[in-house]
Amino acid sequence: METVTLTIDGMEVRTQKGASILEAALARGIYIPHLCHHPDLGPFGACRLCLVDVNGRMLLACYTPVAEGMKVSTETGALASIRKMTMMLLLNDHPSDCTVCSKDSKCDLQKVSAHLGITKADLAILRPARRENPVDTSNPFFDRDLAKCILCGICVRTCDEIQGAGAIDFGFRGSKTTIATLWDRPLAESNCESCGECLVRCPVGALVPKGAKEPSREVRTTCPYCGVGCQFFLGMRGNEVVSSRGYRGSPVNHGELCAKGRFGHSFVNHKSRITKPLIRKDGKLVKTSWEEALTHVATRLAGYKGDAFAALCSAKCTNEDNYVIQKLARAVMGTNNIDHCARLCHAPSVAGLAQSFGSGAMTNSIEDLLETKCFLAIGTNTTSAHPVIGLRIRKAVRNGAKLIVANPREIELCRISDMFLRQRPGTDVALLSGLARIILDEGLEDREFIAQRTENFDEFRKSLEAFDTATVERITGVPAEELRHAARMYATVKPAALLYSMGITQHSHGTDNVLACGNLAMLTGNLGKPGAGVNPLRGQNNVQGSCDMGGLPNVFPGYQRVDSAEARLKFEKAWGVALPSKPGLTLTEIFDGAINKAIKAVYLVGENPVLSDPDAHHVEKGIKSLEFLVVQDLFLTETAEMADVVLPATSFAEKDGTFTNTERRVQRVRRAIEPLGRPDWLVTCQIAKAMGAKGFDFQDPAGIMAEVASLAPQYGGVTYDRLEGPAGLQWPCPSKDHPGTPILHTAKFNTPSGKGKFVPLGYIPPKELPDDEYPFLLTTGRSLYHFHTGTMTRKSDGLNVLHPREFLEIGPEDAGRLGISDGERIVVSSRRGKVEATAKVTAASPPGVVFMTFHFAESRTNLLTSPHLDPVAKIPEAKVCAVKVEKA
Amino acid sequence: MTGPGKLALHVCQGTGCVSSKSPEIQAALEREIAARGISGRAGVKLTGCHGFCQRGPIVIVEPEGIFYSEVKPEDAPEIVRSHIVEGKPVERLFYKDPASGNAVPFYRDITFYAKQQRVVLRNCGHINPEIIDDYIAAGGYRAERKALLEMEPEQVIAEVKRSGLRGRGGAGFPTGQKWEFCRQAPGRQKYLICNADEGDPGAFMDRSVLEADPHSVIEGMVIASYAIGATEGYVYVRAEYPLAVQRVGIALRQATERGFVGKNILGSGHGLELHVKEGAGAFVCGEETALMMSIEGRRGMPRPRPPFPAQSGLWGKPTIINNVKSLATVPVIIDRGADWFASTGTEKSKGTVVFALTGLMANCGLVEVPLGMTLRETIFTIGGGLLGGRKFKAVQTGGPSGGCIPASLLDLPVDYDSLNAAGTIMGSGGMVVMDDRTCMVDIARYFINFTAQESCGKCVPCRQGTRQMLDILVDLTQGRGRPGDIELLQEIGESVKAGSLCGLGQTAPNPVLSTIRYFRDEYEAHINEKRCPALACRPLLSYRIDPEKCAACGLCKRACPSEAIAGQKKKPHVIDPAKCIKCGSCFDACPKKFGAVVVSSGETGAQGVA
């Protein structure tokens, strides 16, 4: 790092080259008054307070880079009088109701005023300013009091530079200048994403959280929503969660949070939490004691040992919770019938990438994306489903990276993309193989990488014969020229990162889609390097971890196959019991099994399949066919209402443990408040012990992790002590002295041969395509403001304001033809069911395609979706089914 | 249409003349000529602005140089019949010298033109701006050919440096030096921008050049782009200049067709892609960093310099932004040489300067004079002195951010440095002349009101400081001045000048500070006596009727909108001060032969003659 030495007020200061005078001074502990500077943002030069004297010239400290030998004076008579007058003018335009302002004592304006010694008498000589701005209370989480705004522009730059939303800017001129949305509408009517990043940076009381409660204490923990795994300080008053504040030290989110992570934690203390076990008596769920409930469960489960039992663990629960659940299933109940919602999201990633690379996880790190020069984002609406990763993409693009979006819908990222390949849903293999074919035809492949690091290339090359550009254009609907342009961009702008999510996986050929992603990345050598990779973005906070923990029917913790004698022996030895060798049933098969009476009892933790799983009628029928259902959850969910016993679970705020995020980073979850139920791991252990099982005497989650580390090689070096640092640990971390692995496959792949494997593929259309009766193709996804079945987010009044009900997104032409107008109630039906929703007419939906989320219990989208399964990963085709749309 | 031995009727089609029906005049003349079947003897030609807008619409008959002013469409038959057919110029349409009252038939003899030296405006009014051949016939694109085919870029820069050309946008930075910075800045992609975002009220120099001679700007841009190594350029022109936008567009199309702009210009290997970008009318967008923000599609707000655009400009690339007039001057420098150009002007300010001369003068309009000409000569010789023989009080140069110069400094030479020393600026070239009826406090209020409204609001000193100064000045002009206000205005003014981010704020206090400097007594009268010596600040005036002079005609009573005047036949009328709104209607209504309404200002009742 090149350094520069300068003097500030006669003191020698050594600093990094490229730093501003202001940064150098502040780092040295020399305060120069400033209001518009923020360390996260570029310089702005608006407040004019940081003017300093540099070799006799007056320059802005925030804008002027340091130079060798520079002589800076921060105080001269001239500077003092300009600063004082500037500050007087600013204060003259600011209300003086400090004692009832929630920013009192944390306000930068107060700080600078005090520093400059501005007095009441100083202000008395000025004509009072007359600024009138009503408070904008439209956002459910924070208020904008523009009368207090000092126009430092920090919020505007945050919205632009950090969030990339561009919802606000300076509006009007002169003394009428204000911060405004487009057309100066209330914030709620703008494209504000309610991330609150502006709120945390506002130096005065212009942006304040609604009903602001300062926490009396804070605990650093991991966000319970998506798979990004943002770190924040959860703030409490007594036993109530009142705030969350991003942890700037985290390499995952650098302090940034989305609307859910910042404002979506009111579910923790929600009045509808279950705090007492419920047991079904005379057809009704009634409150009971823990003792009775646990004894009842243990007694009943004892009758279903073997393959009549199935456990559904939870991607929302900690690694430790999941570990004991699968251990209960395998070691106590004697079955591999364990699965969870990963089946519905990334089972094809686990299966496909294991085949290609030997490891079914994101190859690179989130922080790595800033080094990416070209993104191919296919089947991921990143800014909605993984908002903070979306920020990394926006930032990289801002810094010059290329972005290719492949999606049937015109998602938010298209605003900043270089190319938008609007493919027909379910045509990913054709699209990706078509790109590969062009790359090969034009000689843009990475021959060295192919020769040295991969195998099976010739078969793969042969398979591409079917994917000439004309054919691919016909299948995907993407014009040939765009295909060629995109192929060249992806192949030549390096490093290129391929990002995908459920638009790739939730198909009847999801595993093929994943393999096609792997093929394309290997073809261009975009693996094992910073900024490159194949990056499945995982949906749930701990879906990576619940898979790692063996919450899958075919593998023990650490992806050790249950049908491997060696692995089985290892676990039998460790657990002291004989273990079943037959892989168990998948989630989808478990409900089939229930219907045909093969499965009789289910222990279901933290899932709500009645809403979350495709073809919900079928799922419901399966659940009703069970003889015994235990549900462990925070709330009486739609699924829990059908249970025989409901056990109160605990949220992330009430227990210790770990989550493993999408980039394989194991991070701590810390108990912040008194549990309202019992920690899930403890409940499971108590059931096991009540059944007389051994090996469940864990004292705490750290003890469970110690057992995990002894059995799962990837977690071999993971201990709670090591997780105290700001970054957690990225697996594989095989030993105590291993630093973790930010990038996979740098030297060799995890396959038996150590080489990446090209897999020849053919194009298979989706199983259920529109026809005369059901003329629309329904595709599903997520909203920025809700999560999964809304169990948590729909407990937040604010999030419900931002996204109150289910919308069916339909293109203007289709809507016009059906006579449906925006906001009208409509009925959507498929071969399997019908639901009501509100029409949202938007050009984001291409002709013939409609879109819904699955967050709303009152509009059960999954009653419509298709049950067709991927033959390998057994994931249902949630992204494509045929529906019809009618007025309600 | 024109040819040897044939008369050409040049009809001005600048915005001013267009708004007073010059297109109808042109059509009428053409109809008349056609009807008489004399198109072999005379033709009508559209031209841009001649500069003498006060006397428009203007028709000049060439090659004779007969100058018709204030022409109406209905004059067309007479002009054609008398002048062309009968050979008798229409005397009643001649310009009349305000001093002597004599009719002046020839363009060259009008004092307004006689003292001018037209370099930038060389073609304005003489060529048809919509026909490229007219420009080429006048020597157009000769310099471009010379520069691109016979000179190295460094030679072009050296020539411009040697000419001493300083930026005509107002700041006066040496143009050649700026180009050199940009040429030397690393990076392959560079940009050239023509700043045609002229926003000063009353200024129309850039507009006139674009309307009257757009090719000169395009030619200047091609030469500049070659010199600095830019392959892409923008003409940033405000959308409120539709005619300029239209003419630049036409010129650009024609120049592209002829290969003077575009790829591989004249086979030189140099290419320039030019875009016309219309600005939305914010005054601040004339500031170069704000202008670039606007081109980038963001809100036009300045950013601090350094880095200067020549290092990091549009899209972060090295960029040169030159004013319209600077660029229009470049072809002349290349064509006629730096020495020729530098032979005009002063030691540090070479060449000529274009002013929009406005205010209470006999001859208003666009003038171009050698730098260094005194204010007196500009105002009294070219401008013809003040209207109605009023007394000169002050001249304000440089637009709303310029300062006001008093009569004692009339012999000041007009150049960048002298004006700065006198507390004003060259600016883009506005010149507003004021007579003794102008209140200098009120004029300061007027200009600061403009800058306060147009402040982009980004930096505190400009946003709040101009507003605070405005509030104080409003108080002063309404009798609410407080002791200490002068010092407060000076203190705020100095802070705003020193503390503001861009040129707008850094110059905005000039009208206030310069009027305090030269007319402090007027400020003191407003504050201490609540008196406006110029009798211009209405709230400080009082009206009464001199009973000795009142003829009780009742005209004032009828004119009073607030029923403040009482009186009966044959009884002197009386104004009730409580009801009087000081509108002056009674004063205007009172017949001059009586002159009974007396207006005065100040607690001491000092009278003025209104």
XYZ file of N, CA, C and O in Angstrom, chain B residues 64 108 121 172 193 432 443 450 494 524 583:
44
model
N -26.104 47.117 -51.605
C -26.044 48.546 -51.299
C -25.806 48.837 -49.830
O -25.163 49.815 -49.462
N -23.573 50.771 -42.684
C -22.211 51.063 -42.213
C -22.093 52.405 -41.501
O -21.138 52.661 -40.787
N -19.245 37.458 -34.645
C -20.503 37.701 -35.360
C -20.267 37.951 -36.844
O -21.107 38.547 -37.509
N -12.890 33.213 -18.539
C -11.706 33.738 -19.197
C -10.466 32.895 -19.067
O -9.346 33.394 -19.163
N -17.556 19.384 -25.477
C -18.924 19.883 -25.295
C -18.962 21.359 -25.640
O -18.095 22.133 -25.216
N -26.148 45.655 -18.709
C -27.431 46.297 -18.439
C -27.157 47.718 -17.930
O -26.484 47.896 -16.916
N -32.145 46.908 -7.184
C -31.537 46.150 -8.275
C -30.744 44.968 -7.697
O -30.748 43.865 -8.236
N -32.921 36.372 -8.453
C -32.695 35.439 -9.556
C -31.757 34.308 -9.128
O -32.061 33.121 -9.297
N -19.441 37.720 1.565
C -18.064 37.233 1.491
C -18.015 35.731 1.768
O -17.271 34.989 1.126
N -27.774 53.044 3.205
C -27.942 53.730 4.492
C -29.270 54.468 4.541
O -29.968 54.459 5.558
N -49.459 52.956 -5.419
C -49.338 52.367 -6.752
C -48.898 53.390 -7.783
O -48.468 53.038 -8.877
